[in-house]
Amino acid sequence: MGRFSEAVLKYSPKFDLADLNSSQRDAVRQIYGPVLILAGAGTGKTRTVISRVAHMIDTGILPSHILAVTFTNKAANEMRERISSIVKKDQAKEITVCTFHSLCVRILRQGIDRIGYKKNFTIYTGSDQVGLVRKLIARKSAKDESLDHNLALSLIGRSKNKGVAVSEMNDSLISEIEKAYNAELKILNALDFDDLLLFAVKLLNDHEDLRSVWRDKFQFITVDEFQDTNGQQMKLIQSLVGKDQNICVVGDDDQSIYGWRGAEITNILDFERFFNEPKIIKLEQNYRSTQAILHTANSVICHNSGRREKKLWSENVANENVRIIAMADEDAESQLVVDEILEMTATEKRKYEDFAVLFRTNSQSRLFETKLREYKIPYRVIGGQSFFDRREIKDLIAYLTIIKNPDDDINLLRVINNPPRGIGAASIEIATEQSRDLGVSLSEVLQSEEYQKKLPQRSRSSVKKFIDMLEDYRSPMMASRSGFGSLFSQLVDEIDFVDYLGRTCKTDTEREQRKLNVADFLTSLRDYDSSGRKNGLQGFLDDIALQQDREDDDDGPGVNLITLHAAKGLEFPVVYLVGLEEGVLPHKRSLEEGTKEEERRLLYVGMTRAMARLTMSFCSIRVRYGEEVYCERSSFLDEMDPQYVDVFSNDELSSGPVEENDAMAYFARMKEMLEED
């Protein structure tokens, strides 16, 4: 009996509805039909979602019929881990938790051959796209040498998401680039991230049998951060939702801040238009912030006209009001932040990680970085270059990609003479021209007798040696699901890649770092290889490509410097929201384009990152392009209810009384820093 009881305890769901508030319980119990959960900042959204999944399983729904879609790999991993903590491990494994892009890859790997692609298609990341577009622009440089590749890619991406061809925008050159870009992707058997969504939707809409297969598999669908979905993502959701409409979306229209990258707030505002008579549940009790912070944030966001009514509240009693500080200039602003960080770490024993400085644009971080360095305070800028975007890593990924897909011209061009192997620019140009004229891949050209006859003997030998090397590794690496990691390490040694890197580095530090990066990559490849995952090299490359949509994550200690866009989903005990001036926040561009409401939502997101203390500041003078310019305080500040707000000038703040014990601790900390010098 005792043993039986132990087993029951072991496998029972580790959640209790009684631990949830009434709104959360309503959301958990509402399993069938369309559901819209309006989850305000800090209201326990993730806890509610995973409890709902656990409740589904507890009521008898098969885990394999449950799909949870997120926007980032980080969010997917977190949800997966938290689900695993409250349901049986074997059940958790059967639940599909993934990003939109990875879901599309699953769908396309099974059926893309129906729309004219091979199932071993390559996923083109941002840098791959840049390389291809640059190549296409170079061909047409005589027409317009000033065409920016970023603009071209932006318009192409927008056209795919909106379903409106660039040609309809009356720009003939970009239209030509768009057509050539899509045509080359087809030849290369490659898809960009926009294509993943576009083709998955097309596949499901055009093939009823496939649509039925996926609807049968995913009978209960949950979409996280629904306010950030774009038009194609909404179409994908509609294609997957069956006649029972067991769809639950979770989001907050007040936190919709990605309109600039295609997010359509109307998806959440007009949810009733897409699904019949949805149940709408509001999560308004906040567990993160004080009532002072929430009241002030509510007083700002209520000025938006396009929103669903909600009002966050908290049982957390405010120890202090929200502060608004008028600064003389940006140097005074950064100095105040540093001074208060030093004071609070000394007097309140706070960690540097407790602090976040939030700003509208990346350029605003420079002064804070300089000041923090001056005082030897560790910090981290959230963002920066991804590991997989580093030059040497992209070179290795390119080798793996062409081993997997020999028709990938962009990656072939990246490595054909990297490291140098005697295949010069003239030989490559001949191959490129022939590839374009014949409409075939570079790989096919390189292996053709017609091409090789055009080359000098030495170049011909180098090309043949390169092609033979790739073929020697391709067969064993693609033949089995394991062993490719060790084989690729052999290839890296064979081409003396690390030695070549060393010769291209300017300093010993750079040389060591790049060498370490290569070693780390090879280790990750071997680890993936030995993990026994089903899809072998294909799966490894898919995972890397899909990492492009993950949020940058830096777990090192230090004060957090972060843009408002990157701050979404994070929380910090102490937040400084700097640069609240007209033209900065709201941004000048929003005033010109009529997107001020999104800027207000951006401010709201920033304010609701704060748990205990929130300070907002603006400057009278800033230096721009070497010139002092006078600034006007943000109009958003005038919208704030003053009930929980204290307004200071910097002089007033610095002249305020200081407790004796706090003063002693502060000066002791300063003494330590001076002694470190």
PDB file of N, CA and C in Angstrom, residues 288-289 293 320 322-323 337 340 344 350 354-359 560 562 564 567 570-578 603 605-617:
ATOM      1  N   ARG A 288       4.944  40.990 -10.135  1.00  0.00           N
ATOM      2  CA  ARG A 288       6.298  41.468 -10.349  1.00  0.00           C
ATOM      3  C   ARG A 288       6.541  42.820  -9.688  1.00  0.00           C
ATOM      4  N   SER A 289       5.686  43.779  -9.948  1.00  0.00           N
ATOM      5  CA  SER A 289       5.959  45.176  -9.627  1.00  0.00           C
ATOM      6  C   SER A 289       5.132  45.673  -8.452  1.00  0.00           C
ATOM      7  N   ILE A 293       4.377  51.455  -9.326  1.00  0.00           N
ATOM      8  CA  ILE A 293       4.871  51.297 -10.698  1.00  0.00           C
ATOM      9  C   ILE A 293       3.716  50.978 -11.644  1.00  0.00           C
ATOM     10  N   GLU A 320       8.502  53.001  -2.224  1.00  0.00           N
ATOM     11  CA  GLU A 320       8.834  54.338  -2.690  1.00  0.00           C
ATOM     12  C   GLU A 320       8.125  54.613  -4.006  1.00  0.00           C
ATOM     13  N   VAL A 322       7.564  56.210  -7.885  1.00  0.00           N
ATOM     14  CA  VAL A 322       8.306  56.318  -9.142  1.00  0.00           C
ATOM     15  C   VAL A 322       8.957  57.701  -9.182  1.00  0.00           C
ATOM     16  N   ARG A 323      10.196  57.762  -9.648  1.00  0.00           N
ATOM     17  CA  ARG A 323      10.907  59.039  -9.722  1.00  0.00           C
ATOM     18  C   ARG A 323      11.063  59.503 -11.168  1.00  0.00           C
ATOM     19  N   VAL A 337      23.218  57.584 -12.409  1.00  0.00           N
ATOM     20  CA  VAL A 337      22.948  56.150 -12.411  1.00  0.00           C
ATOM     21  C   VAL A 337      24.094  55.389 -11.749  1.00  0.00           C
ATOM     22  N   GLU A 340      24.246  55.969  -7.921  1.00  0.00           N
ATOM     23  CA  GLU A 340      23.209  55.265  -7.173  1.00  0.00           C
ATOM     24  C   GLU A 340      23.446  53.760  -7.173  1.00  0.00           C
ATOM     25  N   MET A 344      23.682  51.740  -3.718  1.00  0.00           N
ATOM     26  CA  MET A 344      22.787  50.635  -3.373  1.00  0.00           C
ATOM     27  C   MET A 344      23.520  49.309  -3.217  1.00  0.00           C
ATOM     28  N   ARG A 350      22.826  45.061  -2.779  1.00  0.00           N
ATOM     29  CA  ARG A 350      22.289  44.603  -4.054  1.00  0.00           C
ATOM     30  C   ARG A 350      23.404  44.139  -4.967  1.00  0.00           C
ATOM     31  N   ASP A 354      21.067  43.222 -10.430  1.00  0.00           N
ATOM     32  CA  ASP A 354      19.750  43.735 -10.050  1.00  0.00           C
ATOM     33  C   ASP A 354      19.374  45.004 -10.814  1.00  0.00           C
ATOM     34  N   PHE A 355      20.359  45.623 -11.459  1.00  0.00           N
ATOM     35  CA  PHE A 355      20.146  46.919 -12.092  1.00  0.00           C
ATOM     36  C   PHE A 355      20.035  46.790 -13.609  1.00  0.00           C
ATOM     37  N   ALA A 356      19.131  47.565 -14.174  1.00  0.00           N
ATOM     38  CA  ALA A 356      19.006  47.629 -15.625  1.00  0.00           C
ATOM     39  C   ALA A 356      18.859  49.081 -16.044  1.00  0.00           C
ATOM     40  N   VAL A 357      19.612  49.463 -17.076  1.00  0.00           N
ATOM     41  CA  VAL A 357      19.480  50.774 -17.696  1.00  0.00           C
ATOM     42  C   VAL A 357      18.834  50.543 -19.060  1.00  0.00           C
ATOM     43  N   LEU A 358      17.648  51.075 -19.258  1.00  0.00           N
ATOM     44  CA  LEU A 358      16.899  50.866 -20.485  1.00  0.00           C
ATOM     45  C   LEU A 358      16.901  52.141 -21.323  1.00  0.00           C
ATOM     46  N   PHE A 359      17.054  51.976 -22.618  1.00  0.00           N
ATOM     47  CA  PHE A 359      17.105  53.129 -23.507  1.00  0.00           C
ATOM     48  C   PHE A 359      16.472  52.776 -24.851  1.00  0.00           C
ATOM     49  N   ASN A 560      22.914  45.622 -16.326  1.00  0.00           N
ATOM     50  CA  ASN A 560      22.323  45.337 -17.627  1.00  0.00           C
ATOM     51  C   ASN A 560      22.089  46.621 -18.408  1.00  0.00           C
ATOM     52  N   ILE A 562      20.441  47.761 -21.900  1.00  0.00           N
ATOM     53  CA  ILE A 562      19.569  47.061 -22.826  1.00  0.00           C
ATOM     54  C   ILE A 562      18.575  48.012 -23.474  1.00  0.00           C
ATOM     55  N   LEU A 564      14.956  49.041 -25.116  1.00  0.00           N
ATOM     56  CA  LEU A 564      13.597  48.733 -24.690  1.00  0.00           C
ATOM     57  C   LEU A 564      13.030  47.537 -25.442  1.00  0.00           C
ATOM     58  N   ALA A 567      14.318  44.392 -23.938  1.00  0.00           N
ATOM     59  CA  ALA A 567      13.976  44.199 -22.531  1.00  0.00           C
ATOM     60  C   ALA A 567      12.692  43.412 -22.328  1.00  0.00           C
ATOM     61  N   LEU A 570      11.805  40.464 -19.690  1.00  0.00           N
ATOM     62  CA  LEU A 570      12.768  40.466 -18.596  1.00  0.00           C
ATOM     63  C   LEU A 570      12.225  41.249 -17.412  1.00  0.00           C
ATOM     64  N   GLU A 571      12.877  41.116 -16.275  1.00  0.00           N
ATOM     65  CA  GLU A 571      12.506  41.877 -15.090  1.00  0.00           C
ATOM     66  C   GLU A 571      13.746  42.137 -14.244  1.00  0.00           C
ATOM     67  N   PHE A 572      13.731  43.275 -13.552  1.00  0.00           N
ATOM     68  CA  PHE A 572      14.870  43.672 -12.734  1.00  0.00           C
ATOM     69  C   PHE A 572      14.366  44.419 -11.499  1.00  0.00           C
ATOM     70  N   PRO A 573      15.000  44.205 -10.347  1.00  0.00           N
ATOM     71  CA  PRO A 573      14.575  44.938  -9.142  1.00  0.00           C
ATOM     72  C   PRO A 573      14.646  46.456  -9.281  1.00  0.00           C
ATOM     73  N   VAL A 574      15.699  46.945  -9.948  1.00  0.00           N
ATOM     74  CA  VAL A 574      15.894  48.391 -10.080  1.00  0.00           C
ATOM     75  C   VAL A 574      16.071  48.744 -11.550  1.00  0.00           C
ATOM     76  N   VAL A 575      15.241  49.650 -12.044  1.00  0.00           N
ATOM     77  CA  VAL A 575      15.280  50.017 -13.452  1.00  0.00           C
ATOM     78  C   VAL A 575      15.453  51.526 -13.603  1.00  0.00           C
ATOM     79  N   TYR A 576      16.375  51.908 -14.479  1.00  0.00           N
ATOM     80  CA  TYR A 576      16.547  53.295 -14.893  1.00  0.00           C
ATOM     81  C   TYR A 576      16.124  53.397 -16.353  1.00  0.00           C
ATOM     82  N   LEU A 577      15.127  54.187 -16.615  1.00  0.00           N
ATOM     83  CA  LEU A 577      14.635  54.396 -17.970  1.00  0.00           C
ATOM     84  C   LEU A 577      15.084  55.794 -18.381  1.00  0.00           C
ATOM     85  N   VAL A 578      16.081  55.850 -19.251  1.00  0.00           N
ATOM     86  CA  VAL A 578      16.760  57.109 -19.536  1.00  0.00           C
ATOM     87  C   VAL A 578      16.361  57.654 -20.913  1.00  0.00           C
ATOM     88  N   LEU A 603       7.276  52.286 -24.040  1.00  0.00           N
ATOM     89  CA  LEU A 603       7.522  52.864 -22.722  1.00  0.00           C
ATOM     90  C   LEU A 603       6.856  52.020 -21.639  1.00  0.00           C
ATOM     91  N   VAL A 605       6.203  48.845 -21.688  1.00  0.00           N
ATOM     92  CA  VAL A 605       7.015  47.640 -21.506  1.00  0.00           C
ATOM     93  C   VAL A 605       8.210  47.933 -20.610  1.00  0.00           C
ATOM     94  N   GLY A 606       8.884  49.052 -20.870  1.00  0.00           N
ATOM     95  CA  GLY A 606      10.040  49.419 -20.060  1.00  0.00           C
ATOM     96  C   GLY A 606       9.678  49.640 -18.607  1.00  0.00           C
ATOM     97  N   MET A 607       8.598  50.350 -18.361  1.00  0.00           N
ATOM     98  CA  MET A 607       8.180  50.642 -16.990  1.00  0.00           C
ATOM     99  C   MET A 607       7.828  49.372 -16.228  1.00  0.00           C
ATOM    100  N   THR A 608       7.192  48.418 -16.895  1.00  0.00           N
ATOM    101  CA  THR A 608       6.749  47.198 -16.224  1.00  0.00           C
ATOM    102  C   THR A 608       7.846  46.142 -16.103  1.00  0.00           C
ATOM    103  N   ARG A 609       9.076  46.488 -16.491  1.00  0.00           N
ATOM    104  CA  ARG A 609      10.221  45.610 -16.210  1.00  0.00           C
ATOM    105  C   ARG A 609      10.664  45.777 -14.755  1.00  0.00           C
ATOM    106  N   ALA A 610      10.313  46.901 -14.139  1.00  0.00           N
ATOM    107  CA  ALA A 610      10.788  47.244 -12.797  1.00  0.00           C
ATOM    108  C   ALA A 610       9.987  46.506 -11.740  1.00  0.00           C
ATOM    109  N   MET A 611      10.683  45.920 -10.806  1.00  0.00           N
ATOM    110  CA  MET A 611      10.037  45.192  -9.723  1.00  0.00           C
ATOM    111  C   MET A 611       9.817  46.071  -8.492  1.00  0.00           C
ATOM    112  N   ALA A 612      10.852  46.768  -8.072  1.00  0.00           N
ATOM    113  CA  ALA A 612      10.775  47.532  -6.820  1.00  0.00           C
ATOM    114  C   ALA A 612      10.979  49.031  -7.014  1.00  0.00           C
ATOM    115  N   ARG A 613      11.894  49.403  -7.904  1.00  0.00           N
ATOM    116  CA  ARG A 613      12.219  50.822  -8.074  1.00  0.00           C
ATOM    117  C   ARG A 613      12.287  51.180  -9.547  1.00  0.00           C
ATOM    118  N   LEU A 614      11.679  52.302  -9.868  1.00  0.00           N
ATOM    119  CA  LEU A 614      11.684  52.788 -11.240  1.00  0.00           C
ATOM    120  C   LEU A 614      12.058  54.262 -11.241  1.00  0.00           C
ATOM    121  N   THR A 615      13.106  54.591 -11.987  1.00  0.00           N
ATOM    122  CA  THR A 615      13.544  55.972 -12.160  1.00  0.00           C
ATOM    123  C   THR A 615      13.555  56.302 -13.642  1.00  0.00           C
ATOM    124  N   MET A 616      12.911  57.390 -14.004  1.00  0.00           N
ATOM    125  CA  MET A 616      12.919  57.867 -15.384  1.00  0.00           C
ATOM    126  C   MET A 616      13.593  59.229 -15.434  1.00  0.00           C
ATOM    127  N   SER A 617      14.350  59.463 -16.496  1.00  0.00           N
ATOM    128  CA  SER A 617      15.107  60.711 -16.575  1.00  0.00           C
ATOM    129  C   SER A 617      15.069  61.293 -17.975  1.00  0.00           C
TER     130      SER A 617
END
